[in-house]
mmCIF file of C-alpha atoms (C1' of nucleotides) in Angstrom:
data_model
loop_
_atom_site.group_PDB
_atom_site.id
_atom_site.type_symbol
_atom_site.label_atom_id
_atom_site.label_comp_id
_atom_site.label_asym_id
_atom_site.label_seq_id
_atom_site.Cartn_x
_atom_site.Cartn_y
_atom_site.Cartn_z
ATOM 1 C CA MET A 1 -47.189 -4.073 104.113
ATOM 2 C CA ARG A 2 -46.584 -7.551 105.378
ATOM 3 C CA VAL A 3 -48.875 -8.568 108.277
ATOM 4 C CA ASN A 4 -46.046 -9.476 110.609
ATOM 5 C CA SER A 5 -43.651 -6.644 109.990
ATOM 6 C CA LEU A 6 -42.939 -3.871 112.449
ATOM 7 C CA PRO A 7 -45.000 -0.773 111.529
ATOM 8 C CA THR A 8 -43.854 2.512 110.027
ATOM 9 C CA ASP A 9 -43.807 4.386 113.326
ATOM 10 C CA PHE A 10 -41.332 1.909 114.804
ATOM 11 C CA TYR A 11 -38.749 3.458 112.489
ATOM 12 C CA GLU A 12 -39.632 7.056 113.339
ATOM 13 C CA LEU A 13 -37.713 7.141 116.625
ATOM 14 C CA PRO A 14 -34.522 9.166 117.013
ATOM 15 C CA THR A 15 -31.689 7.104 115.545
ATOM 16 C CA LEU A 16 -29.924 6.265 118.821
ATOM 17 C CA ASP A 17 -33.223 4.997 120.271
ATOM 18 C CA LEU A 18 -34.009 3.005 117.161
ATOM 19 C CA ALA A 19 -30.539 1.454 117.217
ATOM 20 C CA LYS A 20 -31.319 0.117 120.697
ATOM 21 C CA ASN A 21 -34.893 -0.894 119.872
ATOM 22 C CA LEU A 22 -33.718 -2.942 116.908
ATOM 23 C CA LEU A 23 -31.918 -5.270 119.326
ATOM 24 C CA GLY A 24 -33.947 -8.449 119.746
ATOM 25 C CA GLN A 25 -36.073 -7.894 116.627
ATOM 26 C CA LEU A 26 -36.185 -10.564 113.935
ATOM 27 C CA LEU A 27 -34.701 -9.893 110.496
ATOM 28 C CA VAL A 28 -36.322 -12.123 107.860
ATOM 29 C CA HIS A 29 -35.476 -12.775 104.207
ATOM 30 C CA GLU A 30 -37.622 -14.977 101.984
ATOM 31 C CA THR A 31 -35.924 -16.063 98.764
ATOM 32 C CA PRO A 32 -36.537 -18.799 96.174
ATOM 33 C CA GLU A 33 -33.826 -20.841 97.913
ATOM 34 C CA GLY A 34 -35.625 -20.639 101.241
ATOM 35 C CA LEU A 35 -36.290 -18.479 104.278
ATOM 36 C CA THR A 36 -33.604 -17.285 106.661
ATOM 37 C CA SER A 37 -34.008 -15.204 109.789
ATOM 38 C CA GLY A 38 -32.129 -14.069 112.850
ATOM 39 C CA TYR A 39 -32.456 -11.934 115.961
ATOM 40 C CA ILE A 40 -30.560 -8.661 115.782
ATOM 41 C CA VAL A 41 -28.001 -8.626 118.602
ATOM 42 C CA GLU A 42 -25.635 -5.770 117.638
ATOM 43 C CA THR A 43 -26.110 -2.418 115.873
ATOM 44 C CA GLU A 44 -24.260 0.827 115.153
ATOM 45 C CA ALA A 45 -25.773 4.270 114.583
ATOM 46 C CA TYR A 46 -24.505 6.679 111.921
ATOM 47 C CA ILE A 47 -25.957 10.131 112.232
ATOM 48 C CA GLY A 48 -26.009 12.292 109.182
ATOM 49 C CA PRO A 49 -24.041 15.406 108.409
ATOM 50 C CA ARG A 50 -22.396 15.814 111.827
ATOM 51 C CA ASP A 51 -20.862 12.314 112.096
ATOM 52 C CA LYS A 52 -17.440 12.017 110.473
ATOM 53 C CA ALA A 53 -17.764 8.231 110.377
ATOM 54 C CA ALA A 54 -20.993 8.351 108.344
ATOM 55 C CA HIS A 55 -21.025 7.950 104.577
ATOM 56 C CA SER A 56 -23.367 10.949 104.606
ATOM 57 C CA TYR A 57 -20.959 13.155 106.574
ATOM 58 C CA GLY A 58 -21.339 16.776 105.553
ATOM 59 C CA GLY A 59 -24.627 15.944 103.852
ATOM 60 C CA ARG A 60 -22.846 14.119 101.032
ATOM 61 C CA MET A 61 -25.451 12.822 98.611
ATOM 62 C CA THR A 62 -24.199 10.375 95.993
ATOM 63 C CA PRO A 63 -25.841 7.479 94.161
ATOM 64 C CA ARG A 64 -24.708 5.256 97.022
ATOM 65 C CA THR A 65 -25.898 7.396 99.947
ATOM 66 C CA GLN A 66 -29.107 8.601 98.342
ATOM 67 C CA VAL A 67 -31.390 6.188 100.158
ATOM 68 C CA MET A 68 -30.149 7.490 103.513
ATOM 69 C CA PHE A 69 -32.066 10.683 102.720
ATOM 70 C CA ASP A 70 -35.271 8.730 102.101
ATOM 71 C CA HIS A 71 -37.953 7.748 104.612
ATOM 72 C CA PRO A 72 -36.831 5.656 107.581
ATOM 73 C CA GLY A 73 -37.291 1.891 107.383
ATOM 74 C CA ARG A 74 -35.561 1.357 104.046
ATOM 75 C CA ALA A 75 -32.545 -0.845 103.438
ATOM 76 C CA TYR A 76 -29.216 0.850 102.771
ATOM 77 C CA VAL A 77 -26.892 -1.833 101.414
ATOM 78 C CA TYR A 78 -23.353 -0.996 100.371
ATOM 79 C CA GLN A 79 -20.356 -2.968 99.243
ATOM 80 C CA ILE A 80 -17.085 -2.704 101.137
ATOM 81 C CA TYR A 81 -13.552 -3.854 100.262
ATOM 82 C CA GLY A 82 -14.821 -4.993 96.902
ATOM 83 C CA MET A 83 -16.262 -8.190 98.325
ATOM 84 C CA HIS A 84 -18.550 -7.762 101.324
ATOM 85 C CA TYR A 85 -22.011 -6.270 101.671
ATOM 86 C CA CYS A 86 -23.371 -4.491 104.743
ATOM 87 C CA LEU A 87 -27.028 -3.945 105.634
ATOM 88 C CA ASN A 88 -28.262 -0.750 107.269
ATOM 89 C CA VAL A 89 -31.720 0.366 108.341
ATOM 90 C CA VAL A 90 -32.360 3.939 107.209
ATOM 91 C CA SER A 91 -33.497 6.163 110.081
ATOM 92 C CA GLY A 92 -34.174 9.825 110.780
ATOM 93 C CA SER A 93 -36.716 12.080 109.099
ATOM 94 C CA PRO A 94 -36.746 12.329 105.303
ATOM 95 C CA GLY A 95 -33.822 14.562 104.354
ATOM 96 C CA ALA A 96 -31.808 13.592 107.450
ATOM 97 C CA PRO A 97 -29.278 11.023 106.169
ATOM 98 C CA GLU A 98 -29.059 8.652 109.130
ATOM 99 C CA ALA A 99 -28.791 4.866 109.283
ATOM 100 C CA ILE A 100 -28.168 1.921 111.545
ATOM 101 C CA LEU A 101 -25.691 -0.786 110.599
ATOM 102 C CA ILE A 102 -26.776 -4.312 111.518
ATOM 103 C CA ARG A 103 -23.575 -5.883 112.842
ATOM 104 C CA ALA A 104 -24.616 -9.295 114.155
ATOM 105 C CA LEU A 105 -27.502 -11.738 114.328
ATOM 106 C CA GLN A 106 -28.398 -14.864 116.238
ATOM 107 C CA PRO A 107 -29.497 -17.305 113.502
ATOM 108 C CA VAL A 108 -33.062 -18.594 113.902
ATOM 109 C CA ASP A 109 -34.524 -20.061 110.678
ATOM 110 C CA GLY A 110 -32.801 -21.518 107.626
ATOM 111 C CA ILE A 111 -29.517 -22.422 109.286
ATOM 112 C CA PRO A 112 -28.656 -25.090 106.675
ATOM 113 C CA LEU A 113 -29.142 -22.486 103.921
ATOM 114 C CA MET A 114 -26.954 -20.018 105.836
ATOM 115 C CA ILE A 115 -24.254 -22.673 106.088
ATOM 116 C CA ARG A 116 -24.326 -23.205 102.327
ATOM 117 C CA ARG A 117 -24.274 -19.497 101.533
ATOM 118 C CA ARG A 118 -21.324 -18.971 103.873
ATOM 119 C CA ASN A 119 -19.398 -21.947 102.489
ATOM 120 C CA LEU A 120 -18.683 -23.155 105.997
ATOM 121 C CA ALA A 121 -17.239 -26.579 106.595
ATOM 122 C CA LEU A 122 -20.292 -27.669 108.585
ATOM 123 C CA ASP A 123 -22.711 -30.447 107.757
ATOM 124 C CA PRO A 124 -25.967 -28.736 106.702
ATOM 125 C CA GLN A 125 -27.808 -31.993 107.441
ATOM 126 C CA ALA A 126 -26.865 -32.057 111.104
ATOM 127 C CA ASN A 127 -29.079 -30.158 113.497
ATOM 128 C CA ASN A 128 -27.140 -29.530 116.682
ATOM 129 C CA TRP A 129 -24.164 -27.384 115.791
ATOM 130 C CA PRO A 130 -22.108 -25.998 118.687
ATOM 131 C CA VAL A 131 -22.532 -22.266 119.259
ATOM 132 C CA ARG A 132 -18.823 -21.630 118.715
ATOM 133 C CA ARG A 133 -19.280 -22.822 115.099
ATOM 134 C CA LEU A 134 -22.769 -21.397 114.579
ATOM 135 C CA ARG A 135 -21.629 -17.908 115.528
ATOM 136 C CA LEU A 136 -19.338 -17.839 112.492
ATOM 137 C CA LEU A 137 -22.455 -17.580 110.318
ATOM 138 C CA THR A 138 -23.617 -14.125 111.380
ATOM 139 C CA ASN A 139 -21.244 -12.478 113.899
ATOM 140 C CA GLY A 140 -20.242 -9.593 111.626
ATOM 141 C CA PRO A 141 -21.953 -7.289 109.100
ATOM 142 C CA GLY A 142 -20.414 -8.926 106.014
ATOM 143 C CA LYS A 143 -21.065 -12.414 107.331
ATOM 144 C CA LEU A 144 -24.724 -11.836 108.113
ATOM 145 C CA ALA A 145 -25.366 -10.242 104.714
ATOM 146 C CA GLN A 146 -23.876 -13.294 103.031
ATOM 147 C CA ALA A 147 -25.779 -15.732 105.265
ATOM 148 C CA MET A 148 -29.072 -13.902 104.687
ATOM 149 C CA GLY A 149 -28.588 -13.570 100.909
ATOM 150 C CA ILE A 150 -28.427 -9.769 100.993
ATOM 151 C CA ASP A 151 -26.574 -7.772 98.332
ATOM 152 C CA LYS A 152 -27.036 -4.736 96.064
ATOM 153 C CA GLN A 153 -30.395 -6.088 94.904
ATOM 154 C CA GLN A 154 -31.927 -5.165 98.255
ATOM 155 C CA TYR A 155 -30.703 -1.553 98.071
ATOM 156 C CA GLY A 156 -33.611 0.760 98.911
ATOM 157 C CA TRP A 157 -35.999 -2.036 99.868
ATOM 158 C CA ASN A 158 -38.816 -1.032 102.224
ATOM 159 C CA LEU A 159 -38.361 -3.248 105.283
ATOM 160 C CA LEU A 160 -42.113 -3.314 105.917
ATOM 161 C CA ASP A 161 -42.547 -5.654 102.956
ATOM 162 C CA SER A 162 -41.752 -9.227 102.100
ATOM 163 C CA PRO A 163 -39.340 -10.632 101.025
ATOM 164 C CA LEU A 164 -37.015 -8.634 103.319
ATOM 165 C CA PHE A 165 -38.561 -7.331 106.514
ATOM 166 C CA ILE A 166 -38.199 -7.014 110.281
ATOM 167 C CA GLN A 167 -40.750 -8.451 112.679
ATOM 168 C CA GLN A 168 -41.327 -8.240 116.394
ATOM 169 C CA GLY A 169 -38.836 -10.439 118.233
ATOM 170 C CA GLN A 170 -37.959 -10.684 121.903
ATOM 171 C CA ARG A 171 -38.073 -7.775 124.297
ATOM 172 C CA ILE A 172 -34.667 -6.558 125.481
ATOM 173 C CA SER A 173 -34.574 -4.556 128.718
ATOM 174 C CA ALA A 174 -32.433 -1.453 129.136
ATOM 175 C CA GLU A 175 -30.207 -3.335 131.587
ATOM 176 C CA GLN A 176 -29.317 -5.888 128.924
ATOM 177 C CA ILE A 177 -28.063 -3.260 126.484
ATOM 178 C CA ALA A 178 -24.374 -2.386 126.423
ATOM 179 C CA SER A 179 -22.760 0.374 124.356
ATOM 180 C CA GLY A 180 -19.313 1.444 123.221
ATOM 181 C CA PRO A 181 -17.305 2.950 120.348
ATOM 182 C CA ARG A 182 -18.020 1.784 116.813
ATOM 183 C CA ILE A 183 -15.779 -0.672 114.984
ATOM 184 C CA GLY A 184 -13.430 0.123 112.112
ATOM 185 C CA ILE A 185 -13.697 3.920 112.030
ATOM 186 C CA ASP A 186 -10.371 5.006 113.506
ATOM 187 C CA TYR A 187 -10.056 7.632 110.773
ATOM 188 C CA ALA A 188 -13.147 9.507 112.039
ATOM 189 C CA GLU A 189 -11.352 11.853 114.471
ATOM 190 C CA GLU A 190 -13.624 12.912 117.358
ATOM 191 C CA ALA A 191 -16.454 10.678 116.104
ATOM 192 C CA ARG A 192 -14.225 7.676 116.678
ATOM 193 C CA ASP A 193 -15.121 7.673 120.364
ATOM 194 C CA TYR A 194 -18.882 8.220 120.168
ATOM 195 C CA PRO A 195 -20.528 5.287 122.020
ATOM 196 C CA TRP A 196 -22.918 4.521 119.190
ATOM 197 C CA ARG A 197 -22.425 0.781 119.020
ATOM 198 C CA PHE A 198 -25.075 -1.189 120.891
ATOM 199 C CA TRP A 199 -25.272 -4.876 121.697
ATOM 200 C CA ILE A 200 -27.013 -7.358 123.950
ATOM 201 C CA ARG A 201 -24.743 -7.774 126.945
ATOM 202 C CA ASP A 202 -22.847 -11.090 127.074
ATOM 203 C CA HIS A 203 -24.579 -12.361 123.967
ATOM 204 C CA PRO A 204 -22.566 -15.153 122.287
ATOM 205 C CA PHE A 205 -23.311 -13.930 118.737
ATOM 206 C CA ILE A 206 -21.873 -10.398 118.882
ATOM 207 C CA SER A 207 -18.996 -9.609 116.519
ATOM 208 C CA ARG A 208 -16.172 -9.029 119.009
ATOM 209 C "C1'" DG B 1 -9.135 9.061 82.950
ATOM 210 C "C1'" DG B 2 -6.731 7.914 87.249
ATOM 211 C "C1'" DG B 3 -5.722 6.926 91.978
ATOM 212 C "C1'" DA B 4 -6.640 6.272 96.848
ATOM 213 C "C1'" DC B 5 -9.350 4.092 100.054
ATOM 214 C "C1'" DG B 6 -12.689 1.371 102.784
ATOM 215 C "C1'" DA B 7 -18.814 0.955 108.639
ATOM 216 C "C1'" DT B 8 -14.627 -6.534 106.552
ATOM 217 C "C1'" DC B 9 -13.053 -11.145 106.726
ATOM 218 C "C1'" DG B 10 -10.091 -14.913 107.346
ATOM 219 C "C1'" DA B 11 -5.651 -16.806 107.367
ATOM 220 C "C1'" DT B 12 -1.022 -16.185 109.722
ATOM 221 C "C1'" DT C 1 -0.909 -8.230 111.414
ATOM 222 C "C1'" DC C 2 -1.777 -8.461 106.647
ATOM 223 C "C1'" DG C 3 -3.585 -9.335 101.952
ATOM 224 C "C1'" DA C 4 -7.704 -9.926 99.093
ATOM 225 C "C1'" DT C 5 -10.407 -7.228 95.695
ATOM 226 C "C1'" DC C 6 -13.198 -3.663 93.355
ATOM 227 C "C1'" DG C 7 -16.942 -0.084 93.669
ATOM 228 C "C1'" DT C 8 -17.153 4.569 94.996
ATOM 229 C "C1'" DC C 9 -15.679 9.096 95.200
ATOM 230 C "C1'" DC C 10 -12.954 12.913 94.268
ATOM 231 C "C1'" DC C 11 -9.516 15.194 91.674
ATOM 232 C "C1'" DC C 12 -7.239 16.215 87.385
#
DNA sequence: GGGACGATCGAT
DNA sequence: TCGATCGTCCCC
């Protein structure tokens, strides 16, 4: 385990609690191109067999969803619309296929590398980009995966270990946490309205 | 083997 | 509001 990373028991909370506790923590990825990191500012919980919006609804186990049944603290990465990747933190006890989608980050380290990976028309050499431009790097699940260099290769990775791990960030109080329905799951019938999306209130880097 | 669809993004 | 773009999943 990496010295800095959050310990195993951090991931052993009930999924809705973990989804809130992930807010403010620092996601880090070390690659040959450089290190990137960002504070987690928005998450969504997907809770196993009973959640119609979850890939593991009904206990569906496929090559894609298999890692959701593994120990908490692993990376569940999937591809969507043939072109974007999304990063989830596996949660729940082994056998309970639950996960938390990381929806937005506040960039911290490696911003020039993020700019290159995202192909943004920003000067990577500059060093005081306006927030309204900077937020385009990581204010959505597909965007942050691209900015952080995350794809299928990280599927199943244990987030306690370098090169991809989560470390203690800033403490977020209960009053700063807002919640509401999850994004992009209108097909999920009653689950559509579950308030399982969490974000840091008024944070400029959230997705919507 | 085939077809429908998607936990998104970015341009219009 | 709509098209891109293709892996995944389920059905035949």
